[in-house]
């Protein structure tokens, strides 16, 4: 009786361990690819970052236009943005839909945004926009540096055909209509 109980317990633990290993493999691959994407932005390698974006996204925004947007955002002389920290939140178990795997990935970036070169009116508008987007508790103005420190909570959809190499689409409610052209309804419902 003891032997059967021990054998059952061993099989159960093996099954649970195997299931968790599979989830961790997906998590690790998503984290690795998302880290590469964020580091590409951080080091101002915008073309490299654009290559991390889900290719179907370029049916909504042209690849060249996306490159310009990222360059204007992260290589802007009026507002220098420094990506300081990447932290991962919950990563959903990938779901197979139409021969592609989709996983909603929550993460946050600590951004330092230097606004010294802006005039007072532009700084006021920037302050309002940042608070509106990220919430008052996530935006701090460092007067001595003329910079904002922003804890930017983000959500992305990781997409893969093989569960090894993942591409990303940043998920924001205000772009849900456009994203409906490229993402399954099941994914959009989670935004």
Short mmCIF file of C-alpha atoms in Angstrom, two decimals, residues 71-82 112-120 122-123 126 130 141 145-148:
data_model
loop_
_atom_site.label_atom_id
_atom_site.label_comp_id
_atom_site.label_asym_id
_atom_site.label_seq_id
_atom_site.Cartn_x
_atom_site.Cartn_y
_atom_site.Cartn_z
CA UNK A 71 13.12 57.71 -33.44
CA UNK A 72 11.05 60.81 -32.63
CA UNK A 73 10.18 59.35 -29.23
CA UNK A 74 13.55 58.02 -28.11
CA UNK A 75 15.96 60.26 -30.05
CA UNK A 76 14.13 63.54 -29.43
CA UNK A 77 16.40 66.50 -28.50
CA UNK A 78 13.53 68.30 -26.70
CA UNK A 79 12.66 65.38 -24.46
CA UNK A 80 15.37 62.84 -23.73
CA UNK A 81 13.90 59.53 -22.60
CA UNK A 82 16.08 57.03 -20.82
CA UNK A 112 13.46 59.03 -17.01
CA UNK A 113 12.27 61.86 -19.20
CA UNK A 114 14.42 65.00 -19.27
CA UNK A 115 12.35 68.07 -20.18
CA UNK A 116 14.92 70.81 -19.44
CA UNK A 117 14.81 72.14 -23.00
CA UNK A 118 11.02 72.67 -22.91
CA UNK A 119 9.39 75.96 -22.02
CA UNK A 120 7.00 76.17 -19.04
CA UNK A 122 5.23 72.62 -22.83
CA UNK A 123 6.24 71.25 -19.42
CA UNK A 126 3.77 67.16 -20.70
CA UNK A 130 1.99 61.86 -18.40
CA UNK A 141 8.93 65.35 -11.21
CA UNK A 145 17.22 67.44 -12.72
CA UNK A 146 14.36 68.86 -14.78
CA UNK A 147 13.21 65.29 -15.36
CA UNK A 148 10.20 63.10 -14.86
#
